[in-house]
Amino acid sequence: MRQKSIAVIVVAAGKGERASAAGSSDPKQYRMVGGVPVLTRTIQAFLDIPYIERVLPVIHPDHADRYAALGLGDDRLMPPVVGGASRQASVLEGLKALAPLRPDLVLIQDAARPFAAPDVIGDVVVVLEQYDGALPGLPVTDTIKRTLDGRHVAATEDRSQLVAAQTPQGFRFGQIFSAHMRASTIRRQFTDDAEIAEWAGLRVAMVMGDPSNIKITHPEDFARAERIIHGDQIMETRVGTGFDVHQFEPGDAVWLGGVRIPHRAKLKGHSDADVALHALTDAILGAIGEGDIGVHFPPSDMQWRGVASTVFLKHAGDLVAKARGRIVNLDVTIVCEAPRIAQHVPAMRGVIAETLGIAASRIAIKATTSETLGFTGREEGIVAMASASVEVPRVD
């Protein structure tokens, strides 16, 4: 018997606003979990399964650059298509894009579920031998109350008949495509693809879901996701400090915190001489016991001449992720008489947050003067001090 062809639609077209942490502009599917973007984890879960022939991401029209920055590469990964105004419309766009390939089966996965296990995916596929559709579900353990106004209890539901639906939800391609096309012609929004299948009269079965197959919806779900990745690993907080100084030389601008600030001089250094990012990079490296910036990027190596210091900072952040850690908070103090720093602080926080994949609310940048004392007071250079706290697995 011919092996059935299987394609996957990963629905990533939402803005993910409910899960946005304060100070973070990243939609939830592009935020980091365990040092890896959520969407990367979700897609990779299916690419890791050999019998999956195609994976098609459906993305928001404003997220093309964010998706490209993931750097995903696999022959089975199709170019993303743009989604619609609702999840239902986005799935339909994905189905239309797959139609020329005519796969036998299609799995539809929420981008915000990065922990779909191979066993769950396999169970859904197996059930499709006998049913038109299948979905993973978990028994409801809480007592469920019905309310009509959000304040008063109207009834108690029989939880023995209730399950919490998960994804991936699998279907025979032709049937679910036809059902979605029909559903798009009526004024009704369905909550998931299984509901559309039910409405269309298809037979939908359920397989046992996985408690770890969570959907990231709210900010606190990211902490839960981190716990899933690290398991019962006990974490400890480590603190590192950094200090750097650069003198002025003739020029017309300085780089501080990844931001170009017009000035009557520039800072002298082998790279862009961003004293703030150098101190911050050293602080992060110190927190995880990885030496200093000179160990990783020797000034004698000409490939780093004039390079942006965000390269150094990202490397430090990548080492934190490699150590299965996470950055808790960063604090930078810049000491100089000029240029004035305050108006540039939001931009600096934004650059650092984007470089490290953390919320800007975890970053503090302060500026002060030395009251005209010393070399900073004479405007001969700039000093930066930084501290970083990082959570890493405890090693006894």
CSV table of C-alpha atoms in Angstrom, one decimal:
chain,number,residue,atom,x,y,z
A,1,MET,CA,0.0,0.0,0.0
A,2,ARG,CA,1.3,3.5,-0.9
A,3,GLN,CA,2.5,5.5,2.0
A,4,LYS,CA,0.3,8.5,2.4
A,5,SER,CA,1.8,12.0,1.8
A,6,ILE,CA,1.6,14.3,4.8
A,7,ALA,CA,1.9,18.1,4.9
A,8,VAL,CA,1.8,20.4,7.9
A,9,ILE,CA,0.4,23.9,8.2
A,10,VAL,CA,1.9,25.9,11.0
A,11,VAL,CA,-0.4,28.8,11.8
A,12,ALA,CA,1.8,31.8,12.8
A,13,ALA,CA,-0.2,34.7,11.4
A,14,GLY,CA,-1.3,36.2,14.7
A,15,LYS,CA,0.2,39.3,16.5
A,16,GLY,CA,0.5,37.4,19.8
A,17,GLU,CA,-0.4,40.5,21.8
A,18,ARG,CA,-1.7,38.8,24.9
A,19,ALA,CA,1.6,37.1,25.5
A,20,SER,CA,3.7,40.2,25.0
A,21,ALA,CA,5.7,41.1,28.1
A,22,ALA,CA,6.0,44.7,29.2
A,23,GLY,CA,8.6,46.4,27.0
A,24,SER,CA,8.7,43.6,24.4
A,25,SER,CA,7.5,44.3,20.9
A,26,ASP,CA,8.1,40.7,19.7
A,27,PRO,CA,5.0,38.6,18.9
A,28,LYS,CA,4.9,35.5,21.0
A,29,GLN,CA,5.9,33.2,18.1
A,30,TYR,CA,9.2,35.0,17.6
A,31,ARG,CA,10.1,35.4,21.3
A,32,MET,CA,12.7,33.1,22.8
A,33,VAL,CA,12.1,30.0,24.9
A,34,GLY,CA,15.3,28.3,26.1
A,35,GLY,CA,17.3,30.5,23.8
A,36,VAL,CA,15.3,29.4,20.7
A,37,PRO,CA,12.4,31.3,19.0
A,38,VAL,CA,9.0,29.7,19.7
A,39,LEU,CA,8.2,29.4,16.0
A,40,THR,CA,11.6,27.7,15.3
A,41,ARG,CA,10.8,25.1,17.9
A,42,THR,CA,7.3,24.5,16.6
A,43,ILE,CA,8.5,24.0,13.0
A,44,GLN,CA,11.5,21.9,14.0
A,45,ALA,CA,9.2,19.5,15.9
A,46,PHE,CA,7.7,18.4,12.5
A,47,LEU,CA,10.9,18.6,10.5
A,48,ASP,CA,12.4,16.1,12.9
A,49,ILE,CA,9.9,13.5,11.8
A,50,PRO,CA,11.1,11.8,8.6
A,51,TYR,CA,7.6,10.9,7.2
A,52,ILE,CA,6.5,14.6,7.2
A,53,GLU,CA,7.0,15.7,3.5
A,54,ARG,CA,6.1,19.4,3.6
A,55,VAL,CA,5.9,22.1,6.3
A,56,LEU,CA,4.2,25.3,5.4
A,57,PRO,CA,4.3,28.3,7.7
A,58,VAL,CA,1.5,30.9,7.5
A,59,ILE,CA,2.7,34.3,8.8
A,60,HIS,CA,1.4,37.8,9.4
A,61,PRO,CA,2.0,40.2,6.5
A,62,ASP,CA,4.2,42.4,8.7
A,63,HIS,CA,6.4,39.6,9.9
A,64,ALA,CA,8.3,38.6,6.7
A,65,ASP,CA,11.6,40.0,8.1
A,66,ARG,CA,11.1,38.4,11.5
A,67,TYR,CA,10.5,35.0,9.8
A,68,ALA,CA,13.5,35.4,7.5
A,69,ALA,CA,15.7,36.2,10.6
A,70,LEU,CA,14.9,32.7,12.0
A,71,GLY,CA,17.3,31.3,9.3
A,72,LEU,CA,15.4,28.1,8.9
A,73,GLY,CA,16.7,25.8,6.2
A,74,ASP,CA,15.2,22.4,5.1
A,75,ASP,CA,14.2,21.1,1.7
A,76,ARG,CA,10.8,20.1,3.1
A,77,LEU,CA,10.1,23.7,4.5
A,78,MET,CA,8.0,25.6,2.0
A,79,PRO,CA,8.2,29.4,1.6
A,80,PRO,CA,5.8,31.1,4.0
A,81,VAL,CA,2.4,32.3,2.9
A,82,VAL,CA,0.6,35.4,4.3
A,83,GLY,CA,-2.4,34.6,6.5
A,84,GLY,CA,-5.8,36.3,6.8
A,85,ALA,CA,-7.6,38.4,9.3
A,86,SER,CA,-8.5,35.4,11.5
A,87,ARG,CA,-7.0,32.1,12.3
A,88,GLN,CA,-9.7,30.4,10.2
A,89,ALA,CA,-8.8,32.6,7.2
A,90,SER,CA,-5.1,31.9,7.7
A,91,VAL,CA,-5.6,28.1,7.7
A,92,LEU,CA,-7.6,28.4,4.5
A,93,GLU,CA,-4.7,30.4,2.9
A,94,GLY,CA,-2.4,27.5,3.9
A,95,LEU,CA,-4.8,24.9,2.4
A,96,LYS,CA,-5.0,26.9,-0.8
A,97,ALA,CA,-1.1,27.0,-1.0
A,98,LEU,CA,-0.9,23.2,-0.5
A,99,ALA,CA,-3.7,22.4,-3.0
A,100,PRO,CA,-1.4,22.0,-6.0
A,101,LEU,CA,0.6,19.4,-4.1
A,102,ARG,CA,-2.5,17.4,-3.2
A,103,PRO,CA,-1.2,15.8,0.0
A,104,ASP,CA,-3.2,12.9,1.3
A,105,LEU,CA,-3.2,14.2,4.9
A,106,VAL,CA,-2.7,17.6,6.5
A,107,LEU,CA,-1.8,18.4,10.0
A,108,ILE,CA,-2.7,21.9,11.3
A,109,GLN,CA,-0.6,23.2,14.1
A,110,ASP,CA,-0.7,26.4,16.2
A,111,ALA,CA,2.7,28.2,16.1
A,112,ALA,CA,2.3,28.9,19.9
A,113,ARG,CA,2.5,25.1,20.7
A,114,PRO,CA,6.3,24.5,20.5
A,115,PHE,CA,6.3,21.1,22.3
A,116,ALA,CA,4.3,18.8,20.1
A,117,ALA,CA,5.7,15.3,20.8
A,118,PRO,CA,6.5,12.8,18.1
A,119,ASP,CA,4.2,10.2,19.8
A,120,VAL,CA,1.2,12.6,19.8
A,121,ILE,CA,1.8,13.5,16.1
A,122,GLY,CA,2.1,9.9,15.2
A,123,ASP,CA,-1.1,8.9,17.1
A,124,VAL,CA,-3.0,11.6,15.1
A,125,VAL,CA,-1.6,10.2,11.8
A,126,VAL,CA,-2.5,6.6,12.7
A,127,VAL,CA,-6.1,7.5,13.6
A,128,LEU,CA,-6.6,9.1,10.1
A,129,GLU,CA,-6.5,5.6,8.6
A,130,GLN,CA,-10.0,5.1,10.0
A,131,TYR,CA,-11.4,8.6,10.6
A,132,ASP,CA,-11.7,11.8,8.6
A,133,GLY,CA,-10.1,13.9,11.4
A,134,ALA,CA,-8.2,13.5,14.6
A,135,LEU,CA,-7.0,15.7,17.4
A,136,PRO,CA,-5.1,15.3,20.7
A,137,GLY,CA,-7.1,16.1,23.8
A,138,LEU,CA,-6.7,16.1,27.6
A,139,PRO,CA,-9.4,15.1,30.1
A,140,VAL,CA,-10.6,18.2,32.1
A,141,THR,CA,-9.7,17.8,35.7
A,142,ASP,CA,-11.2,21.0,37.1
A,143,THR,CA,-14.9,21.4,37.8
A,144,ILE,CA,-16.3,23.5,35.0
A,145,LYS,CA,-19.1,26.0,35.8
A,146,ARG,CA,-21.3,27.7,33.2
A,147,THR,CA,-22.0,31.4,33.7
A,148,LEU,CA,-24.2,33.7,31.7
A,149,ASP,CA,-22.9,37.1,33.0
A,150,GLY,CA,-19.4,36.3,34.3
A,151,ARG,CA,-20.5,36.7,37.9
A,152,HIS,CA,-23.2,34.1,38.7
A,153,VAL,CA,-23.0,30.3,38.3
A,154,ALA,CA,-25.8,29.0,36.0
A,155,ALA,CA,-24.8,25.4,35.9
A,156,THR,CA,-22.1,22.8,36.5
A,157,GLU,CA,-20.9,20.8,33.5
A,158,ASP,CA,-20.3,17.1,33.4
A,159,ARG,CA,-16.5,17.1,33.2
A,160,SER,CA,-16.4,13.4,32.3
A,161,GLN,CA,-17.7,14.4,28.9
A,162,LEU,CA,-15.2,17.3,28.4
A,163,VAL,CA,-11.7,17.4,27.0
A,164,ALA,CA,-9.3,20.2,26.3
A,165,ALA,CA,-8.4,20.2,22.6
A,166,GLN,CA,-4.8,20.6,21.4
A,167,THR,CA,-3.0,20.6,18.1
A,168,PRO,CA,-1.8,19.2,15.7
A,169,GLN,CA,-5.3,18.4,14.3
A,170,GLY,CA,-5.1,16.1,11.4
A,171,PHE,CA,-7.4,15.6,8.4
A,172,ARG,CA,-7.7,14.0,5.0
A,173,PHE,CA,-6.7,17.0,2.9
A,174,GLY,CA,-9.5,17.1,0.3
A,175,GLN,CA,-12.2,16.8,3.0
A,176,ILE,CA,-10.9,19.6,5.3
A,177,PHE,CA,-10.1,21.9,2.3
A,178,SER,CA,-13.7,21.5,1.1
A,179,ALA,CA,-15.0,22.1,4.6
A,180,HIS,CA,-13.0,25.2,5.0
A,181,MET,CA,-14.1,26.6,1.7
A,182,ARG,CA,-17.7,26.1,2.6
A,183,ALA,CA,-17.2,27.6,6.1
A,184,SER,CA,-15.7,30.7,4.5
A,185,THR,CA,-19.0,31.5,2.8
A,186,ILE,CA,-21.0,31.8,6.1
A,187,ARG,CA,-20.9,34.5,8.7
A,188,ARG,CA,-19.5,32.4,11.5
A,189,GLN,CA,-16.1,32.0,13.0
A,190,PHE,CA,-15.1,28.5,14.2
A,191,THR,CA,-12.8,28.1,17.2
A,192,ASP,CA,-10.6,25.4,15.6
A,193,ASP,CA,-10.4,23.1,12.5
A,194,ALA,CA,-12.0,20.2,14.3
A,195,GLU,CA,-15.1,22.3,14.8
A,196,ILE,CA,-15.3,23.0,11.1
A,197,ALA,CA,-14.9,19.3,10.4
A,198,GLU,CA,-17.7,18.5,12.8
A,199,TRP,CA,-19.9,21.2,11.2
A,200,ALA,CA,-19.2,19.6,7.8
A,201,GLY,CA,-20.3,16.2,9.0
A,202,LEU,CA,-16.8,14.6,9.1
A,203,ARG,CA,-16.0,11.9,11.6
A,204,VAL,CA,-13.4,13.3,14.1
A,205,ALA,CA,-11.6,11.1,16.6
A,206,MET,CA,-9.5,11.9,19.7
A,207,VAL,CA,-6.1,10.7,20.8
A,208,MET,CA,-4.5,11.3,24.1
A,209,GLY,CA,-2.8,14.7,24.3
A,210,ASP,CA,0.3,15.7,26.3
A,211,PRO,CA,0.3,18.0,29.3
A,212,SER,CA,3.5,19.5,28.0
A,213,ASN,CA,1.9,20.4,24.7
A,214,ILE,CA,1.0,23.8,26.0
A,215,LYS,CA,-0.3,26.8,24.0
A,216,ILE,CA,1.6,30.0,24.9
A,217,THR,CA,-1.1,32.6,25.4
A,218,HIS,CA,-0.1,34.8,28.3
A,219,PRO,CA,3.3,36.2,29.5
A,220,GLU,CA,3.4,33.7,32.4
A,221,ASP,CA,3.3,30.9,29.9
A,222,PHE,CA,6.9,31.6,28.9
A,223,ALA,CA,8.0,30.8,32.4
A,224,ARG,CA,6.1,27.5,32.2
A,225,ALA,CA,7.7,26.8,28.9
A,226,GLU,CA,11.1,27.3,30.4
A,227,ARG,CA,10.3,24.8,33.1
A,228,ILE,CA,9.2,22.3,30.5
A,229,ILE,CA,12.6,22.7,28.7
A,230,HIS,CA,14.7,22.5,31.9
A,231,GLY,CA,12.6,19.8,33.6
A,232,ASP,CA,13.3,19.5,37.3
A,233,GLN,CA,16.7,21.1,36.8
A,234,ILE,CA,17.4,23.4,39.8
A,235,MET,CA,18.4,26.9,38.6
A,236,GLU,CA,20.7,29.3,40.3
A,237,THR,CA,21.3,33.0,39.7
A,238,ARG,CA,24.8,34.2,38.9
A,239,VAL,CA,26.0,37.8,38.6
A,240,GLY,CA,28.7,39.2,36.4
A,241,THR,CA,30.2,42.7,36.2
A,242,GLY,CA,31.9,44.5,33.3
A,243,PHE,CA,34.0,47.7,33.0
A,244,ASP,CA,35.3,49.4,30.0
A,245,VAL,CA,36.8,52.7,29.0
A,246,HIS,CA,37.6,54.3,25.6
A,247,GLN,CA,39.3,57.6,24.9
A,248,PHE,CA,38.1,60.1,22.3
A,249,GLU,CA,39.7,60.8,19.0
A,250,PRO,CA,38.7,63.1,16.1
A,251,GLY,CA,35.3,62.2,14.6
A,252,ASP,CA,31.7,63.2,14.4
A,253,ALA,CA,29.8,60.6,16.4
A,254,VAL,CA,30.0,57.9,19.1
A,255,TRP,CA,28.4,54.5,19.3
A,256,LEU,CA,26.8,53.8,22.7
A,257,GLY,CA,24.5,51.0,23.4
A,258,GLY,CA,24.3,50.1,19.8
A,259,VAL,CA,23.0,53.7,18.9
A,260,ARG,CA,25.0,56.2,16.8
A,261,ILE,CA,25.0,59.6,18.6
A,262,PRO,CA,26.3,62.7,16.9
A,263,HIS,CA,29.2,64.3,18.8
A,264,ARG,CA,32.3,66.4,18.1
A,265,ALA,CA,34.5,63.3,18.6
A,266,LYS,CA,34.4,59.5,18.3
A,267,LEU,CA,35.6,56.8,20.6
A,268,LYS,CA,38.9,55.1,19.8
A,269,GLY,CA,38.9,51.3,19.5
A,270,HIS,CA,39.5,48.3,17.3
A,271,SER,CA,35.8,47.7,16.8
A,272,ASP,CA,33.2,50.5,16.9
A,273,ALA,CA,34.4,51.2,20.4
A,274,ASP,CA,30.9,50.9,21.9
A,275,VAL,CA,32.0,51.2,25.5
A,276,ALA,CA,28.6,50.4,26.9
A,277,LEU,CA,28.1,47.2,24.9
A,278,HIS,CA,31.7,46.1,25.7
A,279,ALA,CA,31.1,46.4,29.4
A,280,LEU,CA,27.7,44.7,29.1
A,281,THR,CA,29.2,41.9,27.1
A,282,ASP,CA,31.9,41.3,29.7
A,283,ALA,CA,29.2,41.3,32.4
A,284,ILE,CA,27.3,38.5,30.7
A,285,LEU,CA,30.4,36.5,30.0
A,286,GLY,CA,31.5,36.9,33.6
A,287,ALA,CA,28.1,35.7,34.9
A,288,ILE,CA,28.5,32.4,33.0
A,289,GLY,CA,32.3,32.0,33.6
A,290,GLU,CA,33.3,32.6,30.0
A,291,GLY,CA,36.2,35.0,30.4
A,292,ASP,CA,36.0,38.4,28.8
A,293,ILE,CA,35.5,40.0,25.4
A,294,GLY,CA,39.2,39.9,24.5
A,295,VAL,CA,39.2,36.1,24.9
A,296,HIS,CA,36.5,35.7,22.3
A,297,PHE,CA,37.3,38.6,20.0
A,298,PRO,CA,41.0,39.4,20.2
A,299,PRO,CA,42.0,43.0,19.2
A,300,SER,CA,44.8,41.5,17.2
A,301,ASP,CA,42.4,39.7,14.9
A,302,MET,CA,41.7,42.0,12.0
A,303,GLN,CA,38.3,40.5,11.2
A,304,TRP,CA,36.9,42.4,14.2
A,305,ARG,CA,38.2,45.8,13.0
A,306,GLY,CA,35.3,48.3,12.9
A,307,VAL,CA,32.7,45.6,13.6
A,308,ALA,CA,29.5,46.5,15.4
A,309,SER,CA,29.7,45.6,19.0
A,310,THR,CA,26.2,44.0,18.8
A,311,VAL,CA,28.1,41.1,17.3
A,312,PHE,CA,30.0,40.6,20.6
A,313,LEU,CA,26.8,41.0,22.7
A,314,LYS,CA,24.9,38.5,20.6
A,315,HIS,CA,27.7,36.0,21.0
A,316,ALA,CA,27.5,36.4,24.8
A,317,GLY,CA,23.7,35.9,24.6
A,318,ASP,CA,24.2,32.8,22.5
A,319,LEU,CA,26.6,31.3,25.1
A,320,VAL,CA,23.9,31.9,27.8
A,321,ALA,CA,21.4,29.9,25.7
A,322,LYS,CA,24.0,27.2,25.0
A,323,ALA,CA,24.4,26.9,28.8
A,324,ARG,CA,20.6,26.4,29.0
A,325,GLY,CA,20.4,29.7,30.9
A,326,ARG,CA,18.4,32.9,30.6
A,327,ILE,CA,19.2,36.5,31.2
A,328,VAL,CA,17.3,37.9,34.2
A,329,ASN,CA,18.3,41.5,34.1
A,330,LEU,CA,21.0,43.9,32.9
A,331,ASP,CA,22.2,47.2,34.3
A,332,VAL,CA,24.5,49.7,32.6
A,333,THR,CA,25.9,52.9,33.8
A,334,ILE,CA,27.6,55.3,31.4
A,335,VAL,CA,29.9,58.1,32.8
A,336,CYS,CA,30.7,61.1,30.6
A,337,GLU,CA,30.2,64.9,30.4
A,338,ALA,CA,29.1,64.7,26.8
A,339,PRO,CA,27.3,63.7,24.7
A,340,ARG,CA,23.9,63.7,26.5
A,341,ILE,CA,22.6,60.2,26.9
A,342,ALA,CA,19.1,60.4,28.3
A,343,GLN,CA,17.2,60.9,25.1
A,344,HIS,CA,18.9,57.9,23.5
A,345,VAL,CA,18.2,55.4,26.3
A,346,PRO,CA,15.0,54.0,24.9
A,347,ALA,CA,16.7,53.3,21.6
A,348,MET,CA,19.6,51.6,23.4
A,349,ARG,CA,17.3,49.4,25.4
A,350,GLY,CA,15.6,48.5,22.1
A,351,VAL,CA,18.8,47.5,20.4
A,352,ILE,CA,20.0,45.4,23.4
A,353,ALA,CA,16.6,43.7,23.8
A,354,GLU,CA,16.5,42.8,20.1
A,355,THR,CA,20.1,41.6,20.1
A,356,LEU,CA,19.6,39.3,23.1
A,357,GLY,CA,16.0,38.3,22.5
A,358,ILE,CA,14.8,39.6,25.9
A,359,ALA,CA,12.2,42.1,27.0
A,360,ALA,CA,13.4,45.7,27.2
A,361,SER,CA,11.9,45.8,30.7
A,362,ARG,CA,14.9,43.6,31.8
A,363,ILE,CA,17.4,46.3,30.8
A,364,ALA,CA,18.3,49.4,32.7
A,365,ILE,CA,20.6,52.1,31.3
A,366,LYS,CA,21.7,55.1,33.4
A,367,ALA,CA,24.0,58.0,32.7
A,368,THR,CA,25.9,60.3,35.0
A,369,THR,CA,28.8,62.7,34.9
A,370,SER,CA,32.0,62.8,37.0
A,371,GLU,CA,31.3,66.5,38.0
A,372,THR,CA,34.2,67.6,35.7
A,373,LEU,CA,36.7,65.5,37.7
A,374,GLY,CA,39.3,63.2,36.1
A,375,PHE,CA,39.7,62.2,32.4
A,376,THR,CA,35.9,61.9,31.9
A,377,GLY,CA,35.5,65.3,33.4
A,378,ARG,CA,38.0,66.7,31.0
A,379,GLU,CA,36.0,65.0,28.2
A,380,GLU,CA,38.9,62.8,27.2
A,381,GLY,CA,36.9,59.6,27.1
A,382,ILE,CA,33.9,57.6,28.4
A,383,VAL,CA,33.6,54.9,31.1
A,384,ALA,CA,30.9,52.3,31.2
A,385,MET,CA,30.1,49.8,34.0
A,386,ALA,CA,27.6,47.0,33.8
A,387,SER,CA,26.2,44.1,35.7
A,388,ALA,CA,24.3,41.1,34.5
A,389,SER,CA,22.2,38.5,36.4
A,390,VAL,CA,21.8,35.2,34.6
A,391,GLU,CA,19.9,32.0,35.6
A,392,VAL,CA,21.7,28.8,34.8
A,393,PRO,CA,21.3,25.1,35.8
A,394,ARG,CA,23.0,24.5,39.1
A,395,VAL,CA,26.1,22.3,39.0
A,396,ASP,CA,27.1,20.9,42.4
